[in-house]
Amino acid sequence: MKKYLKNTWDALWTIFIGMKVTWKHLFIPSVTIQYPDEHRPIPDRARNRLYVNIDDCIGCMQCQRACPVDCIDIKTVKALPTDELGLTSKGTKKALWVTQFNIDFAKCMYCQLCVFPCPTECITMTKVFEFSEYEREKLLYNFSNLTLSEVKEKEENYAKFMEKKAAEKAAAAKAKAAAEAKAKQESEKKDNDNKPSSEEKDS
Amino acid sequence: MELYDIIFYLIALTVVVSAAIVVGSKNIVRAAYSLLFTFLGVAGIYILLGADFIGVTQLMVYVGGILILLLFGIMLTNKVYSVDIRRENSYIIPSIVIVGIFAAFLIFVMTETNWVTADPTFPNTTVFELGKTLLVHYSIIFEILAIVLLIALIGAATLARNDNKER
Amino acid sequence: MYDLLTNLLGNQIVAYVIAASLPLIFVLTFVLFAVLAERKVSAHMQDRLGPMRVGWHGIIQTLADMLKLLQKEDIVPEGADRPLFNLAPLLTFLGTYAAFAAIPFAGIYVGSSTAIGIYYITAVSGLVVAGLLLAGWASDNKYSLYGAMRTAAQIVSYEIPTAIAILTMVMVSGTLSLMKISDMQTAHFWNWWILGGPETGIVKFLLIPFMIITFLIYYISSLAEVNRTPFDLPEAESELVSGYHTEYSGMKFAFFFLAEYANMFAVSAIAVTLFLGGFHSPIGYLGHSLGIDWLIPVEQFFWFAFKGTALVFVQMWLRWTLPRVRVDQLMVICWKYLIPYAVVNLIIVGIITLL
Ligand code: SF4
Ligand code: SF4
């Protein structure tokens, strides 16, 4: 009987204590962070979306090789000797047009492995992590600052340059071949000087 | 009063239709729920007649008590789906005869009785008189009934008790 | 009220319909408010913020949720008993709403001026059990059925202490009419039944502790009757998905939700009427002192809603304080504690009132 009464009392009393606790918590300022409006500070070394400072990129493709999931896709075109590409901020001379610098963030796993090998430190991690999209294609970022027509132009230029060079080379080769042939001829001529023939006259 | 007539016929319709479903339904749960509406309708008729206490008691005892118990029993029974309510038509002639006699008897009583028509003014509250009757005039019977119920309860509890020594 | 409306509209039926739907308006607004309040209270008790997006501090979140529920597809499970499945939410809400017919909201408004109000309310709550059982059964889902069984067992068990507590009140007040019980506790808060009611002298002081016990018994068992934590076994999420309304979606689910919250207010309203002075103001009326007659019903309604909502708030408070009890504990609380206390209390109060 005594235990019974004590049980009852304990039940009521502990409920009362519990209610006191919750009552106190009712007035404690909440710990909620209203996410899209408020952000928690992002740690300095957090790995988020990549950014490429294309002005500094020398198109060496180190990052592409380092990426374990092959999500970086770089295409370069060699610059013409007449093109003025400028220097990177570190003073390295640029020799390539970076016509395409795609990073597919749908594939990227934010491992940061591409950041370290870059000789000019132009591919870096930013603090942006909210960039979800409705279409997967939109996650394919192109960092190259050349327009399509420019790319075409560069490619054509290069192609022309190469053609020209090839032509020059061919011409040079021809000239050389001609010269060689001439020299040969001349030496042959020397050999044949003593005994003239009818063929020679024709040629 | 016209309104009361309309309400009466609506309630009566509910009672008759749901009672028919109770008898005719093959699904035992559906039958039980039709019974609910029958009870509700009967309670409604009581209340319409000014017997509010009886009406509410009807609700309390039948809907709140018996029906719930019934449903509980049905739903706790194993394999309710396979329970086929027997609806054989083998005793069709005897049943028609009996029902006919009974109906004739009822109609006879209904037409022949000298119905005492009550005062159209409703008694304001029936509870007071009822309580007095139960607890003053018939208090001994009331108490004996209570004891009978108590004995029934104790008996049920004893029967249901698990007499295992281990526990 | 009926006479007033009949005179105003000139038609009895229209007057009846309007008078009958007045509580519905109140219930709907109350539910809109209470659902939000529950979420806010729970959030702040757990040091969260709760809904914040829709409107200022999420004030119209419930409205948005309701619109969402309205648009949802109405799914009936394949094995379900379709007519019964559709009937269940209606029956549940019917049982809840029927109770509002006898609750006096203000001196001039009570749905039915029946003399047996409180008895009627205890009776119609049986319909809720029938509805919930039906929901569990018709869903053709074992979790629903478990939930329904638990609800039925729980409500039927806890109806006993509730009824005995109500009986105690009926005994001391000598009437079954909620209107009369309210009117006994008029004027000031020391006339509330929980503080001994309109009795005087030694009887009043003897009554107070037992009235408090009665109130506690009523309140605890009413919590179980409306399936609130710590007695929310019928819809225990961690065990039964969500009990009897697992299979319901859209509007039918909304009906269950509505019934649950309306029920919360109904039991609180009964507690208020029985113990806490009903619609009467604890400190006297402004309308009286200013001599403005129409202000009094407004004040009465305000006090009624205020007290009821306060008790609903305590229900929420308890919900976010206590864990759920086990099934055996549930039955122990009812049969071994509440019922003996209620019976002893009834006898003692009976003796005191004879003094
Ligand atoms: S972070 Fe990793 S996965 Fe992403 S681009 Fe760099 S190397 Fe590739
Ligand atoms: S490693 Fe750096 S410089 Fe080289 S291609 Fe990548 S981004 Fe450009």
XYZ file of C-alpha atoms and ligand atoms in Angstrom:
741
model
C 0.000 0.000 0.000
C 2.791 2.350 0.906
C 4.617 1.420 -2.259
C 1.450 1.971 -4.258
C 1.004 5.480 -2.934
C 4.664 6.230 -3.425
C 4.443 5.013 -7.018
C 1.574 7.343 -7.669
C 3.345 10.248 -6.096
C 6.571 9.489 -7.942
C 4.742 9.343 -11.248
C 3.096 12.695 -10.743
C 6.220 14.292 -9.347
C 8.519 13.079 -12.124
C 6.038 14.213 -14.733
C 6.071 17.588 -13.058
C 9.871 17.717 -13.128
C 9.883 16.734 -16.786
C 7.389 19.428 -17.572
C 9.550 21.941 -15.794
C 12.473 20.996 -18.001
C 10.496 21.310 -21.216
C 9.019 24.582 -20.019
C 12.507 25.971 -19.574
C 13.483 24.818 -23.027
C 10.499 26.591 -24.483
C 12.289 29.858 -23.834
C 15.828 28.873 -24.700
C 16.803 30.469 -27.998
C 16.731 27.853 -30.667
C 19.842 26.484 -32.267
C 18.323 26.212 -35.711
C 20.168 27.876 -38.564
C 17.740 28.950 -41.240
C 19.876 27.467 -43.934
C 19.380 29.281 -47.212
C 19.156 32.570 -45.365
C 21.908 31.903 -42.872
C 25.041 29.887 -43.465
C 27.451 28.299 -41.146
C 30.991 29.519 -41.876
C 32.710 27.218 -44.350
C 36.090 25.957 -43.166
C 39.107 27.279 -45.039
C 40.109 23.996 -46.556
C 36.662 22.827 -47.442
C 36.527 21.241 -50.867
C 33.736 22.596 -52.983
C 33.261 23.711 -56.527
C 36.416 24.256 -58.544
C 37.334 27.491 -60.171
C 39.834 27.938 -62.983
C 41.507 31.240 -63.504
C 41.804 30.774 -67.218
C 44.094 33.773 -67.665
C 46.746 31.929 -65.764
C 46.211 28.538 -67.287
C 49.006 27.451 -69.532
C 47.110 24.442 -70.803
C 49.610 21.936 -69.534
C 46.917 19.353 -68.819
C 48.485 18.320 -65.539
C 45.130 18.623 -63.854
C 43.443 16.504 -66.456
C 45.974 13.773 -65.917
C 45.660 13.968 -62.158
C 41.906 13.650 -62.068
C 40.934 10.133 -61.014
C 37.508 10.272 -62.616
C 38.498 12.041 -65.820
C 36.051 14.831 -65.445
C 38.335 17.516 -66.774
C 38.473 17.789 -70.517
C 41.007 20.213 -71.949
C 41.735 20.976 -75.561
C 44.489 23.268 -76.613
C 45.688 24.816 -79.807
C 49.218 25.944 -80.207
C 49.649 29.624 -80.539
C 51.244 31.167 -83.553
C 54.566 32.810 -83.015
C 52.928 36.065 -83.905
C 50.172 35.717 -81.270
C 50.681 37.695 -78.130
C 49.411 35.515 -75.278
C 50.953 37.387 -72.436
C 52.386 36.018 -69.276
C 50.758 34.378 -66.334
C 50.756 36.164 -63.040
C 53.779 34.125 -62.084
C 55.615 35.113 -65.151
C 55.400 31.875 -67.082
C 55.059 32.345 -70.785
C 51.898 30.952 -72.326
C 52.252 29.042 -75.523
C 48.859 27.440 -75.997
C 45.354 28.638 -76.641
C 43.099 26.783 -74.192
C 40.180 26.309 -76.524
C 38.228 24.041 -74.206
C 38.379 23.626 -70.451
C 35.400 21.562 -69.349
C 34.883 20.300 -65.828
C 31.924 18.000 -65.392
C 30.770 18.589 -61.844
C 28.301 15.769 -62.117
C 31.300 13.475 -62.119
C 33.646 15.459 -59.920
C 34.051 14.039 -56.452
C 35.823 17.074 -55.009
C 38.999 15.229 -54.151
C 41.158 18.243 -54.880
C 43.758 16.077 -56.597
C 43.690 18.342 -59.624
C 44.616 21.370 -57.603
C 48.081 20.372 -56.488
C 49.851 19.576 -59.767
C 48.949 22.853 -61.417
C 52.156 24.725 -62.006
C 50.508 28.106 -62.054
C 48.035 27.489 -59.224
C 45.165 28.569 -61.356
C 42.733 25.739 -60.597
C 41.408 26.254 -57.076
C 38.623 25.290 -54.701
C 35.984 27.922 -53.983
C 33.423 28.160 -51.192
C 30.444 27.664 -53.454
C 28.676 24.418 -52.778
C 25.086 25.174 -53.738
C 24.984 24.790 -57.474
C 22.513 22.031 -58.051
C 20.730 22.090 -61.367
C 17.682 20.499 -62.880
C 19.568 19.234 -65.906
C 22.748 17.318 -65.820
C 24.149 19.172 -68.812
C 24.180 22.365 -66.827
C 26.758 20.902 -64.497
C 29.257 20.826 -67.331
C 31.227 24.013 -66.768
C 33.356 25.493 -69.479
C 36.041 27.776 -68.157
C 37.634 28.673 -71.464
C 37.187 32.326 -72.280
C 37.375 31.909 -76.004
C 34.195 32.064 -78.011
C 33.375 29.424 -80.531
C 34.271 31.623 -83.432
C 37.522 32.501 -81.774
C 38.260 28.865 -81.263
C 37.495 28.223 -84.884
C 39.638 31.112 -85.899
C 42.525 29.909 -83.785
C 42.166 26.439 -85.130
C 42.039 27.703 -88.672
C 44.911 30.013 -88.026
C 46.902 27.194 -86.629
C 45.859 24.943 -89.435
C 46.806 27.596 -91.952
C 49.993 28.234 -90.124
C 50.726 24.564 -90.161
C 49.808 24.389 -93.823
C 51.977 27.288 -94.527
C 54.702 25.774 -92.517
C 54.155 22.479 -94.240
C 54.139 24.238 -97.537
C 57.268 26.061 -96.585
C 58.734 22.874 -95.417
C 57.639 21.180 -98.555
C 59.008 24.031 -100.526
C 62.161 23.898 -98.532
C 62.306 20.192 -99.017
C 61.648 20.647 -102.681
C 64.237 23.329 -102.894
C 66.572 21.151 -101.025
C 65.680 18.230 -103.188
C 66.064 20.408 -106.217
C 69.358 21.668 -104.955
C 70.448 18.207 -104.238
C 69.269 17.054 -107.611
C 71.071 19.942 -109.156
C 74.210 19.125 -107.280
C 73.850 15.572 -108.317
C 73.231 16.599 -111.823
C 76.171 18.814 -111.740
C 78.385 16.119 -110.412
C 76.933 13.777 -112.978
C 77.532 16.395 -115.541
C 81.073 16.568 -114.459
C 81.293 12.854 -114.837
C 79.675 12.931 -118.201
C 81.529 15.904 -119.499
C 84.046 13.816 -121.284
C 81.577 11.791 -123.312
C 78.571 13.940 -124.482
C 75.411 12.115 -125.444
C 72.209 12.734 -127.402
C 69.985 12.499 -124.260
C 71.612 15.429 -122.624
C 70.848 17.645 -125.458
C 67.190 16.828 -125.192
C 66.997 17.667 -121.524
C -45.384 19.381 -37.077
C -44.036 18.858 -40.516
C -40.341 19.002 -39.743
C -40.604 16.325 -37.105
C -42.446 14.072 -39.514
C -39.731 14.426 -42.096
C -37.054 13.681 -39.540
C -38.991 10.706 -38.273
C -39.341 9.193 -41.710
C -35.681 9.766 -42.482
C -34.668 8.019 -39.294
C -37.143 5.221 -39.861
C -35.772 4.710 -43.354
C -32.250 4.505 -41.974
C -33.314 1.933 -39.411
C -35.165 -0.251 -41.890
C -32.542 -0.139 -44.609
C -29.638 -0.765 -42.280
C -31.509 -3.566 -40.539
C -32.121 -5.149 -43.933
C -28.411 -4.924 -44.658
C -27.634 -6.554 -41.312
C -29.762 -9.509 -42.285
C -28.745 -9.690 -45.900
C -25.048 -8.888 -45.845
C -22.614 -11.710 -46.328
C -19.711 -9.758 -44.902
C -19.839 -9.943 -41.145
C -18.101 -6.615 -40.540
C -20.439 -4.820 -42.891
C -23.352 -6.366 -41.071
C -21.947 -5.139 -37.765
C -21.580 -1.616 -39.083
C -25.082 -1.612 -40.459
C -26.145 -2.576 -36.979
C -24.448 0.599 -35.803
C -26.768 2.648 -37.968
C -29.764 0.704 -36.777
C -28.823 1.525 -33.196
C -28.231 5.146 -34.074
C -31.601 5.336 -35.751
C -33.375 3.803 -32.799
C -31.644 6.229 -30.478
C -32.751 9.001 -32.784
C -36.360 7.872 -32.580
C -36.175 7.797 -28.788
C -34.802 11.301 -28.715
C -37.402 12.464 -31.192
C -40.056 11.156 -28.833
C -38.620 13.184 -25.976
C -37.047 10.276 -24.154
C -33.598 11.754 -24.289
C -32.176 9.724 -21.454
C -33.286 6.443 -22.980
C -31.990 7.546 -26.350
C -28.575 8.391 -25.039
C -28.498 5.225 -22.982
C -29.276 3.309 -26.135
C -26.303 4.990 -27.749
C -24.081 4.343 -24.773
C -24.977 0.720 -24.185
C -25.419 -0.487 -27.728
C -23.019 1.629 -29.745
C -20.415 2.337 -27.088
C -20.597 -1.058 -25.447
C -22.127 -3.981 -27.242
C -21.246 -3.026 -30.781
C -17.648 -2.306 -29.926
C -17.427 -5.602 -28.092
C -18.952 -7.328 -31.089
C -16.506 -5.737 -33.501
C -13.649 -6.478 -31.188
C -14.673 -10.085 -31.074
C -15.019 -10.314 -34.838
C -11.747 -8.634 -35.567
C -9.802 -10.693 -33.064
C -11.183 -13.880 -34.523
C -8.852 -15.806 -36.723
C -9.549 -15.937 -40.417
C -12.463 -13.579 -40.503
C -12.459 -13.611 -44.254
C -13.184 -17.269 -44.454
C -16.089 -17.058 -42.069
C -19.109 -17.672 -44.241
C -22.325 -16.539 -42.748
C -24.824 -19.265 -43.394
C -27.616 -18.107 -45.580
C -29.394 -21.235 -46.547
C -32.801 -21.107 -48.052
C -33.798 -24.561 -46.975
C -36.377 -23.475 -44.390
C -38.135 -21.054 -46.637
C -41.692 -22.182 -46.061
C -41.641 -22.497 -42.270
C -39.961 -19.126 -41.960
C -42.540 -17.463 -44.183
C -45.304 -18.973 -42.111
C -43.781 -17.874 -38.826
C -42.982 -14.397 -40.079
C -46.481 -14.109 -41.511
C -48.079 -15.067 -38.213
C -45.872 -12.735 -36.302
C -46.503 -9.839 -38.656
C -50.236 -10.437 -38.543
C -50.079 -10.463 -34.774
C -48.139 -7.219 -34.678
C -50.466 -5.497 -37.091
C -53.425 -6.740 -35.107
C -51.944 -5.353 -31.896
C -51.072 -2.091 -33.561
C -54.546 -1.496 -34.923
C -56.524 -2.816 -32.021
C -54.663 -1.280 -29.093
C -56.129 1.762 -27.547
C -52.967 3.877 -27.765
C -52.494 6.307 -24.942
C -51.380 9.483 -26.629
C -48.974 11.391 -24.477
C -49.121 15.031 -23.693
C -47.471 16.778 -26.647
C -45.450 18.977 -24.304
C -42.230 17.176 -23.689
C -41.101 16.695 -20.131
C -38.165 18.989 -19.703
C -35.935 16.477 -18.067
C -36.491 12.820 -17.538
C -33.368 12.227 -15.533
C -34.625 13.489 -12.220
C -37.663 11.240 -12.095
C -35.684 8.324 -13.410
C -33.022 8.699 -10.780
C -35.615 8.946 -8.067
C -37.405 5.851 -9.255
C -34.252 3.837 -9.553
C -32.522 4.886 -6.390
C -35.462 5.465 -4.063
C -38.362 3.223 -5.036
C -36.476 0.330 -6.521
C -33.194 0.735 -4.748
C -33.028 -2.855 -3.548
C -33.614 -4.279 -6.996
C -31.075 -1.866 -8.371
C -28.495 -3.010 -5.862
C -29.221 -6.686 -6.462
C -28.792 -6.133 -10.186
C -25.491 -4.452 -9.512
C -24.348 -7.422 -7.448
C -25.400 -9.836 -10.177
C -23.331 -7.855 -12.646
C -20.407 -7.849 -10.245
C -20.631 -11.615 -9.855
C -20.689 -11.992 -13.618
C -17.582 -9.833 -13.878
C -15.731 -11.784 -11.222
C -16.758 -15.026 -12.870
C -15.470 -13.840 -16.233
C -12.209 -12.735 -14.699
C -11.785 -16.064 -12.934
C -12.460 -17.979 -16.110
C -10.036 -15.882 -18.088
C -7.300 -16.111 -15.497
C -4.161 -17.972 -16.313
C -3.568 -20.433 -13.514
C -0.114 -21.453 -14.586
C 2.077 -22.162 -11.591
C 5.177 -20.736 -13.263
C 3.808 -17.242 -13.563
C -29.936 31.020 -29.694
C -32.382 29.079 -31.844
C -35.126 31.552 -31.147
C -32.842 34.413 -32.005
C -31.789 32.816 -35.269
C -35.320 31.764 -36.115
C -36.525 35.304 -35.595
C -33.647 36.645 -37.593
C -34.008 34.323 -40.552
C -37.665 33.463 -40.313
C -37.029 29.826 -41.042
C -36.579 27.108 -38.505
C -34.578 24.736 -40.669
C -32.131 27.368 -41.821
C -31.725 28.509 -38.234
C -30.989 24.971 -37.133
C -28.460 24.417 -39.859
C -26.669 27.650 -39.046
C -26.671 26.988 -35.335
C -25.344 23.503 -35.943
C -22.500 24.690 -38.131
C -21.284 27.406 -35.785
C -19.078 24.973 -33.836
C -17.711 23.717 -37.132
C -16.383 27.168 -37.916
C -14.820 27.291 -34.509
C -13.361 23.805 -34.837
C -11.837 24.539 -38.235
C -10.187 27.722 -37.051
C -9.070 26.006 -33.907
C -7.501 23.156 -35.851
C -5.721 25.549 -38.191
C -4.289 27.263 -35.177
C -3.643 24.183 -33.074
C -1.706 22.251 -35.686
C 0.649 25.150 -36.094
C 0.827 25.614 -32.337
C 1.696 21.986 -31.853
C 4.511 22.222 -34.318
C 5.776 25.430 -32.835
C 5.532 24.196 -29.254
C 7.276 20.957 -30.101
C 9.971 22.819 -31.993
C 10.697 25.311 -29.274
C 10.684 22.661 -26.598
C 13.397 20.930 -28.566
C 15.267 24.194 -29.200
C 14.238 24.277 -32.817
C 12.238 26.853 -34.718
C 9.547 24.840 -36.444
C 7.889 25.992 -39.642
C 9.256 29.378 -40.659
C 8.740 29.711 -44.382
C 5.073 30.211 -45.178
C 4.089 33.584 -43.902
C 5.623 35.330 -40.941
C 7.114 32.622 -38.738
C 5.158 30.040 -40.706
C 1.828 31.429 -39.642
C -0.096 30.067 -42.609
C 1.791 26.789 -42.842
C -1.295 24.787 -41.892
C -3.281 26.413 -44.654
C -0.602 25.436 -47.133
C -0.606 21.889 -45.782
C -4.346 21.742 -46.119
C -4.164 22.858 -49.728
C -1.592 20.163 -50.302
C -3.829 17.540 -48.734
C -6.723 18.701 -50.883
C -4.728 18.140 -54.025
C -3.480 14.722 -53.093
C -4.597 11.635 -54.859
C -7.222 9.735 -52.966
C -5.810 6.256 -52.691
C -7.875 3.280 -51.670
C -5.789 0.168 -51.100
C -6.567 -2.780 -53.273
C -7.715 -5.176 -50.579
C -9.687 -2.521 -48.742
C -13.383 -2.702 -48.164
C -14.242 0.385 -50.157
C -17.534 1.582 -48.644
C -16.343 0.932 -45.116
C -13.002 2.529 -45.898
C -14.785 5.675 -47.019
C -17.171 5.603 -44.100
C -14.529 5.442 -41.367
C -13.218 9.036 -41.437
C -16.751 10.361 -41.562
C -17.834 8.255 -38.612
C -14.830 9.351 -36.595
C -15.438 12.994 -37.298
C -19.145 12.561 -36.677
C -18.491 11.169 -33.219
C -16.155 14.024 -32.426
C -18.367 16.713 -33.796
C -21.465 15.346 -32.122
C -19.839 16.076 -28.768
C -19.741 19.774 -29.631
C -23.519 19.839 -29.721
C -23.715 19.785 -25.941
C -20.752 21.966 -25.068
C -21.775 25.450 -23.947
C -19.555 27.939 -25.730
C -21.107 30.978 -24.125
C -24.140 31.863 -22.096
C -26.212 32.248 -25.237
C -24.754 29.495 -27.315
C -25.009 25.808 -26.702
C -25.859 23.494 -29.587
C -28.518 21.561 -27.738
C -29.942 22.714 -24.439
C -30.412 19.122 -23.410
C -30.531 18.388 -19.723
C -28.225 15.411 -20.026
C -25.351 17.045 -21.864
C -22.429 15.342 -20.197
C -24.057 11.917 -20.413
C -24.682 12.473 -24.085
C -21.054 13.404 -24.662
C -19.766 10.255 -22.973
C -22.169 8.246 -25.120
C -21.291 9.704 -28.514
C -17.588 9.245 -27.929
C -18.354 5.570 -28.572
C -18.857 6.501 -32.215
C -15.233 7.590 -32.406
C -14.119 4.142 -31.297
C -16.355 2.544 -33.893
C -14.903 4.833 -36.560
C -11.322 4.111 -35.623
C -11.912 0.371 -35.463
C -13.526 0.577 -38.865
C -10.598 2.522 -40.278
C -8.188 -0.101 -39.054
C -10.297 -2.922 -40.334
C -11.189 -1.557 -43.733
C -7.609 -0.628 -44.589
C -6.685 -4.300 -44.857
C -3.308 -3.623 -43.337
C -1.944 -5.372 -40.307
C -0.508 -2.205 -38.809
C -3.798 -0.426 -39.190
C -5.608 -3.292 -37.561
C -3.158 -3.390 -34.670
C -3.574 0.329 -34.221
C -7.342 0.045 -34.302
C -7.319 -2.782 -31.768
C -5.114 -0.780 -29.494
C -7.302 2.300 -29.840
C -10.412 0.372 -29.041
C -8.870 -1.371 -26.042
C -7.426 1.870 -24.799
C -10.469 4.052 -25.233
C -12.846 1.477 -23.809
C -10.593 1.017 -20.766
C -10.060 4.689 -20.145
C -13.721 5.454 -20.549
C -14.174 3.965 -17.085
C -12.024 6.404 -15.084
C -13.309 9.254 -17.250
C -16.868 8.245 -16.545
C -16.215 7.896 -12.824
C -14.546 11.298 -12.672
C -17.479 12.804 -14.540
C -19.820 10.966 -12.206
C -18.070 12.574 -9.245
C -18.680 15.969 -10.751
C -22.270 15.136 -11.545
C -22.721 14.051 -7.951
C -21.358 17.208 -6.364
C -23.111 19.499 -8.786
C -26.341 17.512 -8.909
C -26.992 18.013 -12.610
C -26.087 16.491 -15.952
C -26.525 19.709 -17.846
C -23.265 21.352 -18.767
C -25.020 24.689 -18.947
C -26.158 24.416 -15.351
C -22.737 23.234 -14.207
C -21.217 26.266 -15.909
C -23.675 28.601 -14.322
C -22.847 27.256 -10.882
C -19.297 28.481 -11.245
C -20.056 32.033 -12.210
C -18.616 35.271 -10.867
C -15.132 34.475 -9.614
C -12.521 31.823 -9.886
C -12.967 30.652 -6.316
C -16.321 29.433 -7.477
C -14.736 26.989 -9.888
C -15.362 23.390 -9.039
C -11.697 22.654 -8.845
C -11.604 25.089 -5.934
C -14.640 23.643 -4.231
C -17.314 25.264 -6.325
C -20.083 27.382 -4.922
C -20.025 25.459 -1.648
C -19.282 27.410 1.465
C -17.461 26.885 4.712
C -15.634 23.747 5.704
C -17.123 21.644 2.900
C -15.450 23.822 0.319
C -12.030 23.332 1.842
C -12.556 19.627 2.300
C -13.572 19.354 -1.325
C -10.584 21.115 -2.850
C -7.984 18.285 -2.679
C -10.477 15.734 -3.940
C -11.598 17.996 -6.729
C -7.984 18.357 -7.785
C -7.620 14.574 -7.769
C -10.789 14.257 -9.834
C -9.463 16.795 -12.276
C -6.178 14.934 -12.611
C -7.937 11.629 -13.144
C -10.199 13.161 -15.749
C -7.359 14.903 -17.493
C -5.097 11.853 -17.619
C -7.769 9.524 -18.878
C -9.014 12.074 -21.382
C -5.473 12.188 -22.751
C -5.739 8.472 -23.333
C -9.136 8.884 -24.919
C -7.857 11.256 -27.550
C -4.749 9.137 -28.169
C -2.255 11.750 -27.147
C 1.237 10.981 -25.964
C 2.017 9.387 -23.517
C -0.919 7.260 -24.597
C -0.460 7.411 -28.350
C 0.051 3.691 -28.829
C -2.648 3.423 -31.496
C -0.573 5.520 -33.858
C 2.864 4.794 -32.494
C 5.043 5.752 -35.436
C 7.970 3.628 -34.403
C 5.884 0.484 -34.120
C 2.842 0.810 -36.334
C 3.799 3.271 -39.096
C 0.908 5.473 -38.085
C -1.692 3.077 -36.819
C -5.248 3.149 -38.037
C -4.736 5.939 -40.585
C -1.699 4.410 -42.274
C -3.554 3.785 -45.494
C -5.399 7.059 -45.643
C -4.315 9.958 -47.764
C -5.595 13.284 -48.920
C -8.913 14.477 -47.636
C -9.712 11.350 -45.683
C -6.507 11.670 -43.762
C -7.359 15.310 -43.204
C -10.625 14.186 -41.674
C -8.828 11.998 -39.159
C -6.496 14.822 -38.397
C -9.385 17.202 -37.950
C -11.170 14.726 -35.715
C -8.085 14.247 -33.588
C -7.597 17.932 -32.968
C -11.283 18.612 -32.533
C -11.335 15.820 -29.993
C -8.461 17.400 -28.144
C -10.446 20.561 -27.809
C -13.623 18.707 -26.921
C -12.108 16.925 -23.926
C -10.407 20.117 -22.823
C -13.688 21.951 -23.150
C -15.394 19.375 -20.966
C -12.620 19.682 -18.393
C -13.033 23.450 -18.507
C -16.776 23.232 -18.116
C -16.643 20.726 -15.297
C -13.768 22.087 -13.287
C -12.592 25.461 -14.468
C -15.689 27.559 -14.556
C -16.833 26.857 -18.096
C -17.300 30.001 -20.116
C -17.444 32.229 -17.069
C -14.815 34.834 -16.522
C -12.597 34.336 -13.484
C -12.504 38.064 -12.703
C -15.905 39.419 -13.591
C -17.117 40.945 -16.820
C -16.159 44.156 -18.504
C -19.602 44.201 -20.080
C -21.212 44.371 -16.668
C -19.128 47.219 -15.407
C -19.446 49.172 -18.640
C -23.091 48.314 -19.069
C -22.631 46.950 -22.587
C -24.826 43.914 -22.930
C -23.499 42.467 -26.157
C -19.977 42.395 -24.791
C -20.766 39.722 -22.237
C -21.248 36.787 -24.663
C -18.131 37.841 -26.506
C -16.181 37.847 -23.266
C -17.657 34.517 -22.287
C -16.656 33.014 -25.578
C -13.195 34.458 -25.208
C -12.756 32.947 -21.757
C -14.063 29.613 -22.907
C -11.738 29.475 -25.890
C -8.863 30.734 -23.779
C -9.249 28.133 -21.055
C -9.817 25.336 -23.557
C -6.782 26.326 -25.565
C -4.707 26.538 -22.403
C -5.596 22.952 -21.574
C -4.825 21.924 -25.136
C -1.474 23.592 -24.687
C -0.871 21.468 -21.587
C -1.685 18.411 -23.686
C 0.974 19.455 -26.168
C 3.373 20.225 -23.370
C 2.893 16.745 -21.955
C 3.278 15.237 -25.366
C 6.722 16.712 -25.828
C 7.740 15.873 -22.298
C 6.808 12.256 -21.820
C 7.758 9.151 -23.748
C 5.139 6.690 -24.835
C 4.040 4.093 -22.294
C 4.122 0.388 -23.021
C 0.916 -1.530 -23.602
C 1.092 -3.287 -20.245
C 1.896 -0.016 -18.496
C -1.086 1.518 -20.212
C -3.377 -1.070 -18.740
C -1.683 -0.908 -15.328
C -2.163 2.846 -15.199
C -5.809 2.474 -16.027
C -6.915 -0.544 -14.037
C -4.543 -0.498 -11.101
C -4.205 3.203 -10.508
C -6.782 5.433 -12.112
C -9.871 3.320 -11.495
C -9.209 2.571 -7.799
C -8.354 6.185 -7.153
C -11.421 7.319 -9.036
C -13.699 4.994 -7.078
C -12.232 5.912 -3.685
C -12.396 9.540 -4.663
C -16.026 9.142 -5.667
C -16.910 7.662 -2.294
C -15.041 10.319 -0.334
C -16.568 13.147 -2.316
C -19.966 11.540 -1.783
C -19.426 11.541 1.961
C -18.242 15.135 1.938
C -21.240 16.352 -0.002
C -23.488 14.673 2.557
C -21.989 16.828 5.284
S 38.519 17.553 -57.605
Fe 39.179 15.479 -58.072
S 37.485 14.656 -59.273
Fe 37.198 16.876 -59.236
S 38.200 17.601 -61.067
Fe 39.692 17.695 -59.438
S 40.814 15.775 -59.574
Fe 38.927 15.525 -60.732
S 47.309 22.197 -64.391
Fe 46.782 24.365 -64.197
S 47.859 25.301 -65.892
Fe 47.819 23.137 -66.341
S 46.019 22.862 -67.592
Fe 45.400 22.519 -65.489
S 44.686 24.499 -64.823
Fe 45.820 24.885 -66.645
